[in-house]
Amino acid sequence: MRVAFVSSNTTDRRDTQGNRRVRRVAEGLARKGHEVAVFCTQWWEGETVAEFERDGVTYHAVTDTPAPLTFAAKVPFALSSFDPDIVHATPTPPAQVVGARLSTLFSRTPLVVDWYGDDDPPESWSGRYPARAPTAVITPSRMVSTWVRESGASAEAVKIIPEGVDVSLIEDTDPTDGVDVVTACSMDEHANLDSLFLALAELRDRDWHAVVIGDGPHRAAFEQQAIDLRIADRITFTGSLSPAERVAYYKGAHVFTHTGTRTPFATDLLWGLACGCIGIVEYHTDSAAHELVEGLERGFRATSPQEIANAIEKAGSLDTRTTDERFFKYSHDALLSRYLTCYAAVRDDAGLF
């Protein structure tokens, strides 16, 4: 299958979770033998180099600098030369979806938009266009699906494909011992580690050690808060870690907590659950993390630091594991198959089979 991705901002220009997801899917499809091209703003060096290949994926420069309207005008011509079976676009900026849609109207090629939910739900008509224009809109969670439907997508058009885990990495990594509670996040305005630290402070008379993985602009403030609460000597701030280093901590920990206030999909929580952790999620309106622990006997939902503390105590009665194979259904290969199933379905609906 020939798959064309339309994403003017790749991870090389804007490193977001949504752009990482698109890159992972594109490279995964290329490894499976599909012909994959990404139509983007040029990010590689070379004034006259219109194409660049990396990890089996060919990148085509539609524009050499960010210019949404110019990009939208040029992308139909660029796509026509590739003659794709599927056009797979990201929703930001919306103008690129307009260009992709024009291309697919002429060629009768299905258009899929992968709406991860990094950005705030749009209020303008143009911002909502990427929800209304495509044949299908792929989202990572029920919460983002709701945002997309509120932006004008039909219920039938919305398909949920979550994020995934590397099962081989989990199976091959040895656990790091001595960890009771672990969390991982970008330490920004949405991290909300305050809730976890207040919960741990409630349990300061218990024997525990916590690990906080990640970095960001608010790290110093969180470290100071741990000092102020007199629990800093029992919390290890690791900074950014490689995937293998993260997995080692997840496999060694008993509990993974998620307190973030804005989370389209709780990828690190999923990894923690697959590594055998008991999941504790603080519920927030703009976070889909609770979806992963609904109905899970090794999962707790909380709405306050006190409830998080209570859940950590209850988790102490549950067994310790280093893997949970129920979450291996989220393997990257399994999710690639779901993308291919989606592609096949929209082509079938368009009468192209």
Tab-separated table of C-alpha atoms in Angstrom:
chain	number	residue	atom	x	y	z
A	1	MET	CA	0.000	0.000	0.000
A	2	ARG	CA	1.157	3.518	-0.793
A	3	VAL	CA	0.542	5.779	2.203
A	4	ALA	CA	1.081	9.537	2.055
A	5	PHE	CA	1.370	11.435	5.334
A	6	VAL	CA	0.659	15.158	5.228
A	7	SER	CA	2.285	16.821	8.200
A	8	SER	CA	3.981	20.146	7.579
A	9	ASN	CA	5.477	20.040	11.092
A	10	THR	CA	7.289	16.764	11.716
A	11	THR	CA	9.048	15.902	14.986
A	12	ASP	CA	12.110	17.649	13.587
A	13	ARG	CA	10.297	20.979	13.685
A	14	ARG	CA	7.700	20.450	16.427
A	15	ASP	CA	8.346	17.558	18.794
A	16	THR	CA	4.861	16.776	20.090
A	17	GLN	CA	3.255	13.483	21.094
A	18	GLY	CA	0.990	13.669	18.059
A	19	ASN	CA	3.901	14.161	15.663
A	20	ARG	CA	5.827	11.348	17.349
A	21	ARG	CA	2.817	9.106	16.842
A	22	VAL	CA	2.714	9.893	13.121
A	23	ARG	CA	6.433	9.241	12.747
A	24	ARG	CA	6.137	5.931	14.611
A	25	VAL	CA	3.249	4.793	12.410
A	26	ALA	CA	5.009	5.878	9.204
A	27	GLU	CA	8.230	4.052	10.117
A	28	GLY	CA	6.280	0.998	11.269
A	29	LEU	CA	4.426	0.785	7.965
A	30	ALA	CA	7.704	1.140	6.070
A	31	ARG	CA	9.172	-1.759	8.055
A	32	LYS	CA	6.140	-3.835	7.047
A	33	GLY	CA	6.978	-3.265	3.383
A	34	HIS	CA	4.536	-0.468	2.555
A	35	GLU	CA	5.636	2.503	0.470
A	36	VAL	CA	5.503	5.518	2.777
A	37	ALA	CA	6.063	9.196	2.048
A	38	VAL	CA	5.747	12.227	4.330
A	39	PHE	CA	4.872	15.566	2.729
A	40	CYS	CA	6.189	18.278	5.022
A	41	THR	CA	8.062	21.528	5.398
A	42	GLN	CA	11.765	20.891	4.758
A	43	TRP	CA	13.709	20.250	7.947
A	44	TRP	CA	16.906	18.756	6.517
A	45	GLU	CA	19.899	20.680	5.159
A	46	GLY	CA	20.430	21.331	1.460
A	47	GLU	CA	18.809	24.118	-0.516
A	48	THR	CA	18.222	21.995	-3.617
A	49	VAL	CA	17.448	18.703	-1.860
A	50	ALA	CA	13.711	18.163	-2.287
A	51	GLU	CA	13.645	14.661	-0.793
A	52	PHE	CA	15.218	12.991	2.208
A	53	GLU	CA	15.033	9.340	3.290
A	54	ARG	CA	15.169	8.148	6.888
A	55	ASP	CA	14.252	4.756	8.366
A	56	GLY	CA	12.563	3.634	5.160
A	57	VAL	CA	10.379	6.737	4.888
A	58	THR	CA	10.808	9.307	2.107
A	59	TYR	CA	10.271	12.929	3.150
A	60	HIS	CA	9.145	15.351	0.429
A	61	ALA	CA	9.641	19.092	0.915
A	62	VAL	CA	6.418	20.867	-0.064
A	63	THR	CA	7.803	24.188	1.212
A	64	ASP	CA	11.262	25.065	2.485
A	65	THR	CA	9.994	27.257	5.328
A	66	PRO	CA	6.773	27.212	7.400
A	67	ALA	CA	4.009	28.808	5.313
A	68	PRO	CA	0.597	27.184	5.921
A	69	LEU	CA	-1.285	28.727	2.984
A	70	THR	CA	1.521	28.089	0.500
A	71	PHE	CA	1.847	24.554	1.819
A	72	ALA	CA	-1.905	23.979	1.360
A	73	ALA	CA	-1.762	25.266	-2.215
A	74	LYS	CA	1.213	23.087	-3.191
A	75	VAL	CA	0.417	19.833	-1.430
A	76	PRO	CA	-2.226	18.591	-3.957
A	77	PHE	CA	0.364	18.703	-6.756
A	78	ALA	CA	2.952	16.965	-4.577
A	79	LEU	CA	0.480	14.214	-3.651
A	80	SER	CA	-0.574	13.632	-7.266
A	81	SER	CA	2.981	12.683	-8.195
A	82	PHE	CA	3.023	10.018	-5.463
A	83	ASP	CA	-0.439	8.596	-6.318
A	84	PRO	CA	-1.228	7.306	-2.800
A	85	ASP	CA	-3.795	4.700	-1.789
A	86	ILE	CA	-4.400	6.578	1.492
A	87	VAL	CA	-3.717	10.152	2.561
A	88	HIS	CA	-3.059	10.397	6.302
A	89	ALA	CA	-2.908	13.947	7.686
A	90	THR	CA	-2.429	15.700	11.006
A	91	PRO	CA	-4.961	18.407	11.942
A	92	THR	CA	-2.541	21.254	12.691
A	93	PRO	CA	-2.315	23.623	10.931
A	94	PRO	CA	-5.838	23.183	9.485
A	95	ALA	CA	-4.846	24.655	6.099
A	96	GLN	CA	-2.835	21.537	5.255
A	97	VAL	CA	-5.996	19.433	5.629
A	98	VAL	CA	-7.715	21.701	3.108
A	99	GLY	CA	-4.919	20.998	0.641
A	100	ALA	CA	-4.989	17.277	1.339
A	101	ARG	CA	-8.773	17.210	0.921
A	102	LEU	CA	-8.585	18.941	-2.456
A	103	SER	CA	-6.130	16.304	-3.611
A	104	THR	CA	-8.335	13.424	-2.499
A	105	LEU	CA	-11.450	14.907	-4.132
A	106	PHE	CA	-9.786	14.749	-7.531
A	107	SER	CA	-8.275	11.293	-7.031
A	108	ARG	CA	-11.111	9.749	-4.945
A	109	THR	CA	-8.449	8.722	-2.420
A	110	PRO	CA	-9.685	8.392	1.181
A	111	LEU	CA	-8.451	10.996	3.645
A	112	VAL	CA	-7.695	10.037	7.249
A	113	VAL	CA	-6.840	12.605	9.926
A	114	ASP	CA	-4.927	11.469	13.027
A	115	TRP	CA	-6.178	13.848	15.747
A	116	TYR	CA	-4.024	13.210	18.817
A	117	GLY	CA	-5.291	16.115	20.919
A	118	ASP	CA	-2.070	17.971	21.752
A	119	ASP	CA	-3.677	21.323	21.084
A	120	ASP	CA	-6.765	22.834	22.671
A	121	PRO	CA	-10.049	21.915	20.965
A	122	PRO	CA	-10.574	24.458	18.170
A	123	GLU	CA	-13.247	27.143	18.330
A	124	SER	CA	-13.033	28.590	14.807
A	125	TRP	CA	-14.614	27.064	11.715
A	126	SER	CA	-11.215	26.566	10.113
A	127	GLY	CA	-9.931	24.820	13.226
A	128	ARG	CA	-12.877	22.422	13.132
A	129	TYR	CA	-12.475	21.640	9.432
A	130	PRO	CA	-10.030	18.728	10.031
A	131	ALA	CA	-12.793	16.968	11.990
A	132	ARG	CA	-15.407	17.427	9.253
A	133	ALA	CA	-13.414	16.897	6.066
A	134	PRO	CA	-11.877	13.398	6.285
A	135	THR	CA	-13.359	9.994	5.638
A	136	ALA	CA	-12.172	8.928	9.097
A	137	VAL	CA	-10.685	10.640	12.139
A	138	ILE	CA	-8.368	8.566	14.302
A	139	THR	CA	-8.050	9.494	17.979
A	140	PRO	CA	-6.106	7.903	20.870
A	141	SER	CA	-8.896	7.921	23.477
A	142	ARG	CA	-12.620	8.302	24.116
A	143	MET	CA	-12.012	11.771	25.543
A	144	VAL	CA	-10.371	13.048	22.345
A	145	SER	CA	-13.102	11.342	20.324
A	146	THR	CA	-15.607	13.483	22.199
A	147	TRP	CA	-13.628	16.627	21.347
A	148	VAL	CA	-13.577	15.615	17.681
A	149	ARG	CA	-17.317	14.891	17.556
A	150	GLU	CA	-17.978	18.261	19.199
A	151	SER	CA	-15.908	19.797	16.394
A	152	GLY	CA	-18.214	18.299	13.782
A	153	ALA	CA	-17.082	14.741	13.059
A	154	SER	CA	-19.784	12.110	12.797
A	155	ALA	CA	-19.744	9.263	15.323
A	156	GLU	CA	-19.272	6.775	12.474
A	157	ALA	CA	-16.172	8.583	11.212
A	158	VAL	CA	-14.291	8.490	14.533
A	159	LYS	CA	-11.987	5.525	15.159
A	160	ILE	CA	-10.021	5.025	18.384
A	161	ILE	CA	-6.494	3.670	18.055
A	162	PRO	CA	-4.537	4.074	21.313
A	163	GLU	CA	-0.818	4.461	21.804
A	164	GLY	CA	1.335	1.352	22.144
A	165	VAL	CA	4.210	-0.341	23.937
A	166	ASP	CA	7.305	-2.244	22.848
A	167	VAL	CA	6.597	-5.708	24.229
A	168	SER	CA	10.081	-7.028	23.404
A	169	LEU	CA	11.698	-4.186	25.344
A	170	ILE	CA	9.502	-4.917	28.359
A	171	GLU	CA	10.258	-8.631	28.281
A	172	ASP	CA	14.014	-8.150	27.823
A	173	THR	CA	14.597	-5.462	30.497
A	174	ASP	CA	15.571	-6.284	34.076
A	175	PRO	CA	13.746	-4.370	36.844
A	176	THR	CA	15.373	-1.738	39.031
A	177	ASP	CA	14.824	-2.760	42.653
A	178	GLY	CA	13.890	-0.561	45.582
A	179	VAL	CA	11.060	1.444	43.974
A	180	ASP	CA	7.611	1.590	45.540
A	181	VAL	CA	5.953	4.431	43.627
A	182	VAL	CA	6.899	5.719	40.173
A	183	THR	CA	5.545	8.465	37.969
A	184	ALA	CA	6.676	9.908	34.644
A	185	CYS	CA	5.652	13.142	32.992
A	186	SER	CA	6.772	16.319	31.328
A	187	MET	CA	7.220	18.736	34.218
A	188	ASP	CA	5.120	21.543	32.783
A	189	GLU	CA	1.997	23.390	33.919
A	190	HIS	CA	-0.099	20.233	33.452
A	191	ALA	CA	2.078	17.838	35.491
A	192	ASN	CA	0.262	18.443	38.802
A	193	LEU	CA	2.823	16.533	40.846
A	194	ASP	CA	1.560	18.507	43.834
A	195	SER	CA	-1.192	15.926	44.302
A	196	LEU	CA	1.255	13.026	44.414
A	197	PHE	CA	3.647	14.794	46.783
A	198	LEU	CA	0.844	15.733	49.180
A	199	ALA	CA	-0.318	12.106	49.136
A	200	LEU	CA	3.203	10.858	49.861
A	201	ALA	CA	3.521	13.383	52.666
A	202	GLU	CA	0.411	11.838	54.228
A	203	LEU	CA	2.303	8.536	54.221
A	204	ARG	CA	5.617	9.840	55.574
A	205	ASP	CA	5.355	7.473	58.560
A	206	ARG	CA	5.367	4.517	56.142
A	207	ASP	CA	8.407	2.969	54.466
A	208	TRP	CA	8.427	3.984	50.800
A	209	HIS	CA	10.682	5.287	48.042
A	210	ALA	CA	9.364	7.153	44.997
A	211	VAL	CA	10.911	7.848	41.591
A	212	VAL	CA	9.910	10.800	39.407
A	213	ILE	CA	10.947	10.453	35.762
A	214	GLY	CA	11.024	13.386	33.371
A	215	ASP	CA	12.132	16.961	33.019
A	216	GLY	CA	10.665	20.329	32.202
A	217	PRO	CA	10.369	23.989	33.192
A	218	HIS	CA	8.679	23.270	36.531
A	219	ARG	CA	11.179	20.678	37.769
A	220	ALA	CA	12.946	23.019	40.189
A	221	ALA	CA	9.610	24.030	41.721
A	222	PHE	CA	8.609	20.408	42.236
A	223	GLU	CA	11.964	19.570	43.810
A	224	GLN	CA	11.519	22.519	46.174
A	225	GLN	CA	8.039	21.332	47.064
A	226	ALA	CA	9.417	17.928	48.013
A	227	ILE	CA	11.920	19.695	50.281
A	228	ASP	CA	9.195	21.849	51.844
A	229	LEU	CA	7.099	18.732	52.566
A	230	ARG	CA	10.142	17.019	54.143
A	231	ILE	CA	10.001	14.032	51.764
A	232	ALA	CA	12.823	14.978	49.375
A	233	ASP	CA	15.186	12.351	50.799
A	234	ARG	CA	12.735	9.631	49.738
A	235	ILE	CA	12.137	10.844	46.170
A	236	THR	CA	14.567	10.363	43.297
A	237	PHE	CA	14.244	12.829	40.412
A	238	THR	CA	15.875	11.055	37.464
A	239	GLY	CA	15.429	13.616	34.694
A	240	SER	CA	14.910	12.347	31.157
A	241	LEU	CA	15.677	8.669	30.607
A	242	SER	CA	15.936	6.294	27.664
A	243	PRO	CA	12.994	3.921	27.065
A	244	ALA	CA	14.975	0.987	28.508
A	245	GLU	CA	15.832	2.950	31.673
A	246	ARG	CA	12.185	3.921	32.125
A	247	VAL	CA	11.030	0.340	31.691
A	248	ALA	CA	13.530	-0.837	34.308
A	249	TYR	CA	11.973	1.523	36.861
A	250	TYR	CA	8.434	0.598	35.835
A	251	LYS	CA	9.150	-3.118	36.220
A	252	GLY	CA	10.731	-2.534	39.604
A	253	ALA	CA	7.927	-0.341	40.973
A	254	HIS	CA	4.764	-1.519	42.716
A	255	VAL	CA	2.590	1.497	41.855
A	256	PHE	CA	2.445	3.929	38.942
A	257	THR	CA	0.630	7.185	39.645
A	258	HIS	CA	-0.749	9.613	37.088
A	259	THR	CA	-1.867	13.059	38.224
A	260	GLY	CA	-1.572	15.135	35.031
A	261	THR	CA	-4.407	17.549	34.286
A	262	ARG	CA	-4.243	17.405	30.477
A	263	THR	CA	-3.528	14.043	28.879
A	264	PRO	CA	-4.969	12.955	25.509
A	265	PHE	CA	-3.538	9.491	26.166
A	266	ALA	CA	-1.543	8.365	29.209
A	267	THR	CA	1.283	6.611	27.393
A	268	ASP	CA	3.628	6.303	30.374
A	269	LEU	CA	0.801	4.927	32.512
A	270	LEU	CA	0.164	2.295	29.834
A	271	TRP	CA	3.834	1.293	29.902
A	272	GLY	CA	3.682	1.096	33.694
A	273	LEU	CA	0.607	-1.143	33.603
A	274	ALA	CA	2.223	-3.406	30.996
A	275	CYS	CA	5.237	-3.616	33.328
A	276	GLY	CA	3.020	-4.948	36.122
A	277	CYS	CA	2.431	-1.743	38.082
A	278	ILE	CA	-0.787	-1.047	39.934
A	279	GLY	CA	-2.254	2.077	38.362
A	280	ILE	CA	-3.473	5.053	40.415
A	281	VAL	CA	-5.026	7.907	38.425
A	282	GLU	CA	-6.239	11.255	39.677
A	283	TYR	CA	-9.298	12.127	37.602
A	284	HIS	CA	-9.325	15.382	35.627
A	285	THR	CA	-11.794	16.553	32.994
A	286	ASP	CA	-9.107	17.019	30.314
A	287	SER	CA	-7.268	13.779	31.001
A	288	ALA	CA	-8.017	10.392	29.443
A	289	ALA	CA	-5.768	8.516	31.900
A	290	HIS	CA	-8.690	7.090	33.865
A	291	GLU	CA	-9.802	5.173	30.760
A	292	LEU	CA	-6.873	2.768	31.205
A	293	VAL	CA	-7.840	1.722	34.728
A	294	GLU	CA	-11.626	1.538	34.398
A	295	GLY	CA	-12.802	-1.862	35.616
A	296	LEU	CA	-9.247	-2.912	36.440
A	297	GLU	CA	-8.779	-4.739	39.724
A	298	ARG	CA	-5.198	-3.452	39.797
A	299	GLY	CA	-6.318	0.118	39.165
A	300	PHE	CA	-7.633	2.975	41.299
A	301	ARG	CA	-9.201	6.332	40.468
A	302	ALA	CA	-8.882	9.256	42.856
A	303	THR	CA	-10.021	12.867	43.049
A	304	SER	CA	-7.770	14.230	45.798
A	305	PRO	CA	-4.343	13.730	47.410
A	306	GLN	CA	-5.994	11.957	50.338
A	307	GLU	CA	-7.649	9.468	47.971
A	308	ILE	CA	-4.301	8.908	46.235
A	309	ALA	CA	-2.736	8.165	49.626
A	310	ASN	CA	-5.557	5.748	50.435
A	311	ALA	CA	-5.098	4.002	47.082
A	312	ILE	CA	-1.344	3.621	47.647
A	313	GLU	CA	-2.107	1.983	50.991
A	314	LYS	CA	-4.652	-0.382	49.418
A	315	ALA	CA	-2.203	-1.251	46.645
A	316	GLY	CA	0.125	-2.638	49.315
A	317	SER	CA	-2.154	-5.670	49.668
A	318	LEU	CA	-1.846	-6.586	45.972
A	319	ASP	CA	0.911	-8.780	44.582
A	320	THR	CA	4.008	-7.390	42.872
A	321	ARG	CA	4.473	-8.141	39.176
A	322	THR	CA	7.032	-7.264	36.516
A	323	THR	CA	4.697	-7.711	33.531
A	324	ASP	CA	0.968	-7.796	32.857
A	325	GLU	CA	0.323	-9.565	29.571
A	326	ARG	CA	-3.230	-8.216	29.344
A	327	PHE	CA	-1.654	-4.965	28.156
A	328	PHE	CA	0.451	-6.640	25.480
A	329	LYS	CA	-2.562	-6.185	23.179
A	330	TYR	CA	-1.233	-2.622	22.937
A	331	SER	CA	1.907	-3.779	21.141
A	332	HIS	CA	3.102	-1.531	18.329
A	333	ASP	CA	2.527	-4.327	15.791
A	334	ALA	CA	-1.045	-4.844	16.955
A	335	LEU	CA	-1.787	-1.146	16.626
A	336	LEU	CA	-0.216	-0.991	13.165
A	337	SER	CA	-2.653	-3.723	12.174
A	338	ARG	CA	-5.491	-1.542	13.417
A	339	TYR	CA	-4.283	1.335	11.229
A	340	LEU	CA	-4.199	-0.985	8.215
A	341	THR	CA	-7.694	-2.224	9.061
A	342	CYS	CA	-8.886	1.390	9.190
A	343	TYR	CA	-7.256	2.132	5.833
A	344	ALA	CA	-8.885	-0.924	4.287
A	345	ALA	CA	-12.299	0.016	5.680
A	346	VAL	CA	-12.253	3.572	4.314
A	347	ARG	CA	-11.072	2.360	0.920
A	348	ASP	CA	-13.846	-0.231	0.928
A	349	ASP	CA	-16.414	2.440	1.826
A	350	ALA	CA	-15.133	4.511	-1.084
A	351	GLY	CA	-15.609	1.570	-3.435
A	352	LEU	CA	-11.899	1.247	-4.150
A	353	PHE	CA	-11.664	-2.512	-3.574
